[in-house]
CSV table of C-alpha atoms in Angstrom, one decimal:
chain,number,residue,atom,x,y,z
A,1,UNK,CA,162.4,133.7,110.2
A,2,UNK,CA,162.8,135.0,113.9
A,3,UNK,CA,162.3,139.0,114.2
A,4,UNK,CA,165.3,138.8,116.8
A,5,UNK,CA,168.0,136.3,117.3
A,6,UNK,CA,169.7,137.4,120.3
A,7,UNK,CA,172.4,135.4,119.5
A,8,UNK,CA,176.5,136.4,118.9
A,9,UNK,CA,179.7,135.5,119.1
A,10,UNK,CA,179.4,134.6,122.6
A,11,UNK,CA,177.1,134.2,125.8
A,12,UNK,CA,176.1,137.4,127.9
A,13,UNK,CA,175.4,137.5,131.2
A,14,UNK,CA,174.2,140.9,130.9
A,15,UNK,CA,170.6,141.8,131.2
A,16,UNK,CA,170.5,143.5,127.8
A,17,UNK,CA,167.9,146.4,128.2
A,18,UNK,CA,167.6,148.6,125.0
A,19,UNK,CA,165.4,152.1,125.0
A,20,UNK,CA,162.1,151.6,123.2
A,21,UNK,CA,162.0,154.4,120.6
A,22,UNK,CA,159.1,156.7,119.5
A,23,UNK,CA,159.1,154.6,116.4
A,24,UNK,CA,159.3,151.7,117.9
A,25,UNK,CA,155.4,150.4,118.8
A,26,UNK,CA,154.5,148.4,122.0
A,27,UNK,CA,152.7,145.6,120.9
A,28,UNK,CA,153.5,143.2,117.5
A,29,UNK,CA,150.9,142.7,115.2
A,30,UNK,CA,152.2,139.9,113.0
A,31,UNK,CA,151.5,136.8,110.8
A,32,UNK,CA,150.3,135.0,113.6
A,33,UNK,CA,147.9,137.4,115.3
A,34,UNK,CA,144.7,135.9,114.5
A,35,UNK,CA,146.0,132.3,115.5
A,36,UNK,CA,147.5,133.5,118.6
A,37,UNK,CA,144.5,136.0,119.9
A,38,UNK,CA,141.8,133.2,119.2
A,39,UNK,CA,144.5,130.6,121.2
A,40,UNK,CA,144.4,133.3,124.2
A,41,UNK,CA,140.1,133.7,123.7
A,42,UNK,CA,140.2,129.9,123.8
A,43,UNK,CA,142.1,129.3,126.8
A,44,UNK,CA,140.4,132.3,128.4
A,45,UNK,CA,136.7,130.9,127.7
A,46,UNK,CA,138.3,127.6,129.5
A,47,UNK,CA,140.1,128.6,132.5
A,48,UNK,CA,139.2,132.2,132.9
A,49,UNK,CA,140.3,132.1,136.6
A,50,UNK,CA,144.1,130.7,135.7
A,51,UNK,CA,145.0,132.5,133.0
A,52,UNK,CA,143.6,136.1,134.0
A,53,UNK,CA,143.6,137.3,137.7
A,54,UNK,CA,143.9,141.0,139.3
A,55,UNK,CA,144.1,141.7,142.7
A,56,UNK,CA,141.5,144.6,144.0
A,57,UNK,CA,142.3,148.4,143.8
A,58,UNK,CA,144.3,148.3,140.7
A,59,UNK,CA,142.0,149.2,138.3
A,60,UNK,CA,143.3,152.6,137.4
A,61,UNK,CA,146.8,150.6,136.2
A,62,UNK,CA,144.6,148.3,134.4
A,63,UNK,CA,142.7,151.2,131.9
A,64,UNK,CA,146.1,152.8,131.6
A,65,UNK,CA,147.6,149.4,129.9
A,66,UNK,CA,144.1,149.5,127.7
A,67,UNK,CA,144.4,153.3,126.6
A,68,UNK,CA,148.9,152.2,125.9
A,69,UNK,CA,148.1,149.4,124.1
A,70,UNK,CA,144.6,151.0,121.9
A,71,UNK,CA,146.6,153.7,121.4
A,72,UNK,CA,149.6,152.1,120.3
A,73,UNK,CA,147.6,149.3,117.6
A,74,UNK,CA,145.6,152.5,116.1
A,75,UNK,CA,148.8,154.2,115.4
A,76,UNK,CA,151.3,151.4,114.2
A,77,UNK,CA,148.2,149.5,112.1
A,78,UNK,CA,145.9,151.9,111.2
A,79,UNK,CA,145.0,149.8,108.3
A,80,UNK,CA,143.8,147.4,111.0
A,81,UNK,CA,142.7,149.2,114.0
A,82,UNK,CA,140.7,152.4,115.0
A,83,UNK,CA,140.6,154.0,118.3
A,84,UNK,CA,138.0,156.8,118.0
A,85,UNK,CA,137.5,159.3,121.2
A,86,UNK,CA,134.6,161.4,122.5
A,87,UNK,CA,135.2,162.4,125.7
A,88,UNK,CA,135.3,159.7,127.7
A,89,UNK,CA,132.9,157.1,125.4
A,90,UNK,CA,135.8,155.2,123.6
A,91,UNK,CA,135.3,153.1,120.3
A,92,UNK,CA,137.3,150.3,119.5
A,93,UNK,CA,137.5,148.5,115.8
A,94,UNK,CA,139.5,145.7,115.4
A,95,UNK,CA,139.1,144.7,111.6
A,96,UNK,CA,141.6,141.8,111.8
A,97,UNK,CA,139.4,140.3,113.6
A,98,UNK,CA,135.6,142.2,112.3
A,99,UNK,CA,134.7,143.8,115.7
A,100,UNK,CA,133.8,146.4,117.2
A,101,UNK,CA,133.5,148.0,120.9
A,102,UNK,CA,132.1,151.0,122.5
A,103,UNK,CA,132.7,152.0,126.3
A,104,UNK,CA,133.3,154.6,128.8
A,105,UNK,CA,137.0,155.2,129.8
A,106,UNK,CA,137.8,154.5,133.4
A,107,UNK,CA,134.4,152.4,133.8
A,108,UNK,CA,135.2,148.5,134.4
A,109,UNK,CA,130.8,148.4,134.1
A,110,UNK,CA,130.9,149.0,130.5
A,111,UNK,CA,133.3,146.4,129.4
A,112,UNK,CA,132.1,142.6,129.7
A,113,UNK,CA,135.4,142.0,131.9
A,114,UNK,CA,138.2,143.5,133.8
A,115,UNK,CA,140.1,145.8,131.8
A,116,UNK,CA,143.0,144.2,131.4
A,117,UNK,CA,141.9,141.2,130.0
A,118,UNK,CA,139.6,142.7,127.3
A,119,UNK,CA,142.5,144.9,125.9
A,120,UNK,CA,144.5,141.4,126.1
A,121,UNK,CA,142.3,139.7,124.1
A,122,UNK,CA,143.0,142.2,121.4
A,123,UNK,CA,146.7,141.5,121.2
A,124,UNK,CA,149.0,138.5,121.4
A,125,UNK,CA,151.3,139.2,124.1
A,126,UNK,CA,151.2,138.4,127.7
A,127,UNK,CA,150.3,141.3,130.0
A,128,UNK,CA,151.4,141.2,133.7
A,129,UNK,CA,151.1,144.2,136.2
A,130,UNK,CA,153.6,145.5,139.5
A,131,UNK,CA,153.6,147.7,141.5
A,132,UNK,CA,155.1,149.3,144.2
A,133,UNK,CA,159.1,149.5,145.4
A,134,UNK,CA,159.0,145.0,145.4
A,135,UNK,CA,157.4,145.1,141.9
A,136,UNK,CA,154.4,143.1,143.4
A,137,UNK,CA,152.2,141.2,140.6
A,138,UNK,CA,148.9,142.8,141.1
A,139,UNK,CA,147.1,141.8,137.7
A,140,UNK,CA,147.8,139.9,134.4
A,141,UNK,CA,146.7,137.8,131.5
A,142,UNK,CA,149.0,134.9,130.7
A,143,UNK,CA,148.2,132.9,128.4
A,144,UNK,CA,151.8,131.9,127.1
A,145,UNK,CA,153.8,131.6,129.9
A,146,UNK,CA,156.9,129.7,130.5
A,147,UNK,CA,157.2,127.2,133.1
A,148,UNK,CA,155.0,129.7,135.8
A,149,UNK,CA,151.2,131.0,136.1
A,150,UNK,CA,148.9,134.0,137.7
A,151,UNK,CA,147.7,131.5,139.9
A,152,UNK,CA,151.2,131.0,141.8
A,153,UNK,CA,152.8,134.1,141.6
A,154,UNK,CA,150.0,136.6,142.5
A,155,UNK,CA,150.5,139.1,144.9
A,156,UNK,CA,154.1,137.8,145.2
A,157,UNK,CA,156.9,140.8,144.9
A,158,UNK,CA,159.4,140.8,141.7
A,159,UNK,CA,162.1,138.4,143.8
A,160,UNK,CA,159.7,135.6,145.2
A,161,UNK,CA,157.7,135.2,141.7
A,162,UNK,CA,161.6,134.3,140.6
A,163,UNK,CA,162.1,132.3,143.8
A,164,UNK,CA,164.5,129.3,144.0
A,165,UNK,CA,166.7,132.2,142.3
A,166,UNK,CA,169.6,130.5,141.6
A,167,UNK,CA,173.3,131.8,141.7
A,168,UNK,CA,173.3,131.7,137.5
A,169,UNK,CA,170.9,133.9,137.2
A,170,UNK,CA,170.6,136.1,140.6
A,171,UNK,CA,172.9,138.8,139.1
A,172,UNK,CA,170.2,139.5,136.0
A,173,UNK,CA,167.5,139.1,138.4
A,174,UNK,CA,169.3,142.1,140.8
A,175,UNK,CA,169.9,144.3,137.7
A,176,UNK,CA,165.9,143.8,136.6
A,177,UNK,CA,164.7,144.6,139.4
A,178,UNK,CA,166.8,147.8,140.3
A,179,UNK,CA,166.0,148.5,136.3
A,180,UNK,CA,161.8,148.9,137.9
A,181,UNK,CA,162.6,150.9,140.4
A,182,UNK,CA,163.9,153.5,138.6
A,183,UNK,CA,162.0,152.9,135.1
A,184,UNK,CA,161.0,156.7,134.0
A,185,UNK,CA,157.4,157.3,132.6
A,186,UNK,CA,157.6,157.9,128.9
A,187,UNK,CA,161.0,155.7,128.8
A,188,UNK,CA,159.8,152.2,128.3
A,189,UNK,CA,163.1,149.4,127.7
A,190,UNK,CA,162.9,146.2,126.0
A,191,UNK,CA,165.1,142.9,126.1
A,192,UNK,CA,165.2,139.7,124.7
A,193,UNK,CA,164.6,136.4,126.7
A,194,UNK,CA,165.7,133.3,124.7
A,195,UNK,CA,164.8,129.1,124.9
A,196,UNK,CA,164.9,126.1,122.8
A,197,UNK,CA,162.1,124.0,123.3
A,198,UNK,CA,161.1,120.3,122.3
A,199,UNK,CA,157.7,121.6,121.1
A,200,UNK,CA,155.8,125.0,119.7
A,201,UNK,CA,152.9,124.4,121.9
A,202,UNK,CA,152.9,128.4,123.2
A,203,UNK,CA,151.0,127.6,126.3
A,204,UNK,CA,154.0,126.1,128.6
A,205,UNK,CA,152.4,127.4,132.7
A,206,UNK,CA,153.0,125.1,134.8
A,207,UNK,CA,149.8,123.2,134.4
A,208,UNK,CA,151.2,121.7,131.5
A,209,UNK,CA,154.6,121.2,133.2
A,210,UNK,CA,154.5,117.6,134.2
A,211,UNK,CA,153.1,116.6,131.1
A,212,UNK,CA,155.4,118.3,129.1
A,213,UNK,CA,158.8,116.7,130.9
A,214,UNK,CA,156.8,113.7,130.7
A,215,UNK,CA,156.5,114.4,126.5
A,216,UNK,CA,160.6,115.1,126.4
A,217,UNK,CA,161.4,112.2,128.8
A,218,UNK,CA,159.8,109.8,125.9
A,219,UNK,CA,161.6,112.1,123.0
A,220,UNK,CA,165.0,111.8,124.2
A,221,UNK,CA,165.9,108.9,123.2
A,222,UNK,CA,165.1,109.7,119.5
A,223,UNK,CA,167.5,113.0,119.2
A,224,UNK,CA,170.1,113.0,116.8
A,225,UNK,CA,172.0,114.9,115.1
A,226,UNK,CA,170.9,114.0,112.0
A,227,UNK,CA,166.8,114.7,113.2
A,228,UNK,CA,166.9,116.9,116.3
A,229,UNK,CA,166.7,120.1,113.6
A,230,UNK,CA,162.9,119.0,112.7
A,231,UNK,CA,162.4,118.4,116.7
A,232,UNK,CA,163.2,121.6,118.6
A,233,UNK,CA,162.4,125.0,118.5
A,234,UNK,CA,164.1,128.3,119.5
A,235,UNK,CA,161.6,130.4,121.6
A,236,UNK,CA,162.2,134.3,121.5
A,237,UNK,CA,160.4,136.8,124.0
A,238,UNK,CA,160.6,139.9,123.7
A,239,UNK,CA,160.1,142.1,126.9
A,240,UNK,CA,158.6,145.6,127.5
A,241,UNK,CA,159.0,147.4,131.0
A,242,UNK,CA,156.8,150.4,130.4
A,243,UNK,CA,156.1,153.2,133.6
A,244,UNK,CA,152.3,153.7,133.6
A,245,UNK,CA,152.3,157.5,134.6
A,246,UNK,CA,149.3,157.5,136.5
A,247,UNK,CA,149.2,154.4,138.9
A,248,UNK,CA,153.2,154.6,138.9
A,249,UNK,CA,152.8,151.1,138.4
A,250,UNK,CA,154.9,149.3,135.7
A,251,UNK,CA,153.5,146.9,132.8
A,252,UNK,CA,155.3,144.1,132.0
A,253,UNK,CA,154.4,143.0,128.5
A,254,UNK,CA,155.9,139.7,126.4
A,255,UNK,CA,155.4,138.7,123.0
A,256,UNK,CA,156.5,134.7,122.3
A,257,UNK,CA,157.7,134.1,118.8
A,258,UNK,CA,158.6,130.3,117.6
A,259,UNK,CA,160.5,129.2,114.8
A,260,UNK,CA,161.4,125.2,114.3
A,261,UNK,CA,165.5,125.0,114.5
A,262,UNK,CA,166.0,123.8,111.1
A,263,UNK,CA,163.7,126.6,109.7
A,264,UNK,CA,165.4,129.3,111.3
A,265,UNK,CA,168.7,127.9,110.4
A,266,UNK,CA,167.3,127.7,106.8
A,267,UNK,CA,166.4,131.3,106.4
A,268,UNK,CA,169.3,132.4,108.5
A,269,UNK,CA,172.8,131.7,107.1
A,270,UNK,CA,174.7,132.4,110.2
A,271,UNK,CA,172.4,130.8,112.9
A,272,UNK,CA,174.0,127.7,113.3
A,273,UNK,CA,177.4,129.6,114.2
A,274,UNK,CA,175.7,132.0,116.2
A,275,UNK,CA,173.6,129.3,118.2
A,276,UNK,CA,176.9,127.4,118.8
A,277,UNK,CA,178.7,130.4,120.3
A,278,UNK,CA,176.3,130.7,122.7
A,279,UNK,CA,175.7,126.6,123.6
A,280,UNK,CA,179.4,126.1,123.6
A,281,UNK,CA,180.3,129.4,125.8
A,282,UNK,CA,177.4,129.3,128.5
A,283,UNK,CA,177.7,127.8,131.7
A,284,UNK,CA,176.7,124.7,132.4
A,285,UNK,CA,174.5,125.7,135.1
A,286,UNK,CA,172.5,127.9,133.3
A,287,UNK,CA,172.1,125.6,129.8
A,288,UNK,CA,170.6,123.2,133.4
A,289,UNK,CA,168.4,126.4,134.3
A,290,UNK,CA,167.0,126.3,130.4
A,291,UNK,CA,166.8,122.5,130.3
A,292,UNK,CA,168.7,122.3,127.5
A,293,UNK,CA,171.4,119.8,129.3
A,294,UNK,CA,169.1,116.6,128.5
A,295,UNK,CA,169.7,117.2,124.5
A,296,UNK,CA,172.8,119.2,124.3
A,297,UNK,CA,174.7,116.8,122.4
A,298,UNK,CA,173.1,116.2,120.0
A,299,UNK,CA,172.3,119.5,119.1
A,300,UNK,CA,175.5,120.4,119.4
A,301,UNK,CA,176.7,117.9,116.7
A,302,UNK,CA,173.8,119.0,114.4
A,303,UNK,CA,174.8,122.5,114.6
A,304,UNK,CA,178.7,121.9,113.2
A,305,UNK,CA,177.0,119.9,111.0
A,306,UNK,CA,175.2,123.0,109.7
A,307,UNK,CA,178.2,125.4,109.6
A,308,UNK,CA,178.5,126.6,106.4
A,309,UNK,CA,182.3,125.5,105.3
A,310,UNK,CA,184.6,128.4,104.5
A,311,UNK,CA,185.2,128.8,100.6
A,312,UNK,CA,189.1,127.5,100.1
């Protein structure tokens, strides 16, 4: 089952920013972390260049998202992780995964590559970097992106990495990006982005873009409501806006979880209600925007299907 389901009685517009507690931790750790990191290591070995970039003169930002995140893994999973510190020689053990790492703090020399993709390796989300009053993307790792990459959005400020914006969506876009300007250090907010997807392939940048509407083109005509349950997936990310206090930059971290429609619906009782409150309330324009339109009536049907029936 799905840690979130940001799904209720109706759909909201509304950006949906929640205060990340003290008890709250950063980064997830769950069943999936060793599949997902060694997917990330993978791609990374493959196409280093396109799925980790930074522009130069960042690299304070960069060790302030490793010391966040190390800090944040040793003291949610200490079972699983240890961050010991002696003055500015750091060492790292990641027993999920049986290694170990020693550095020096604040020195890109003693780590085998840029910061930020070393700590990202450790981790399963998606780590991107802004800065400045235009939120301009100055570094990331993604690895799990949706629909979008490093290698077309760097350098580009908050409102041209969104860019066609269109009117659906332009009123959340506004509110996110007044939301970074005047994010607080030591205040980080989280939301939930939501999708359903004809695949759990986690890797969806763009360079798989064509192939993948090529994949749904051929599946279309094979939905129904009777087998589209076993065919899609709902996709949940969950968003971090964090202040880094030093750079004043702002880290931008998402974690992807997957669950296959009829699964969720399985372990949820409510889901299919939920999930139809939504469809049948958003606007068309946006269930366009989430290219959901192509097999919305199908899944539609399926879903009343899967209503539970009142008790007479």
């Amino acid at each position: 089952m799905l840690p979130y389901f940001p799904f209720g009685n109706h759909f909201n517009d509304k950006i949906g920013t929640v205060l990340l507690t003290d008890t709250e931790p950063l980064v997830d750790v769950d069943s999936h972390y060793r599949a997902e990191v060694l997917l990330k290591r993978q791609q990374l070995t493959e196409l280093p260049d396109y799925y980790a970039l930074a522009q130069p003169g960042h690299e304070v930002a960069q060790w302030e998202v490793v010391e966040l995140v190390l800090h944040h893994l040793a003291r949610f999973w200490p079972d699983s992780f240890s961050l010991q510190q002696s003055g500015d020689v750091w060492q790292w053990e990641n027993r999920l995964l049986d290694e170990t790492a020693t550095f020096t703090f604040d020195d890109s020399s003693t780590l085998p590559m840029m910061p930020l993709d070393w700590v990202g390796r450790q981790i399963q989300e998606d780590l991107l970097v802004l800065t400045g009053s235009d939120a301009t993307l100055v570094a990331g790792q993604l690895c799990f992106g949706n629909d979008w990459s490093l290698t077309e959005k760097m350098g580009l400020p908050f409102w041209d990495i969104h860019a066609p914006i269109t009117p659906i969506v332009e009123p959340m876009m506004r509110a996110a990006q007044k939301l970074m300007e005047r994010l607080p250090v030591g205040r980080p907010v989280w939301r939930l982005n939501w999708s359903i997807k004809t695949t759990d392939q986690l890797d969806m940048t763009s360079r798989h873009s064509v192939d993948l509407s090529q994949r749904l083109a051929k599946k279309l005509p094979f939905f129904s409501p009777e087998a589209i349950g076993e065919q899609l997936y709902i996709r949940i990310e969950r968003q971090i806006l964090s202040r880094l206090p030093r750079s004043q930059a702002v880290l931008f971290s998402v974690h992807t979880y997957q669950n296959r429609l009829d699964h969720e619906l399985e372990q949820r009782p409510d889901a299919a209600q939920r999930l139809l409150n939504v469809l049948t309330t958003a606007p068309s324009a946006l269930l366009d925007y989430k290219s959901i339109t192509p097999f919305l009536p199908p899944l539609v049907n399926y879903l009343n299907r899967r209503v539970p029936t009142p008790a007479s």
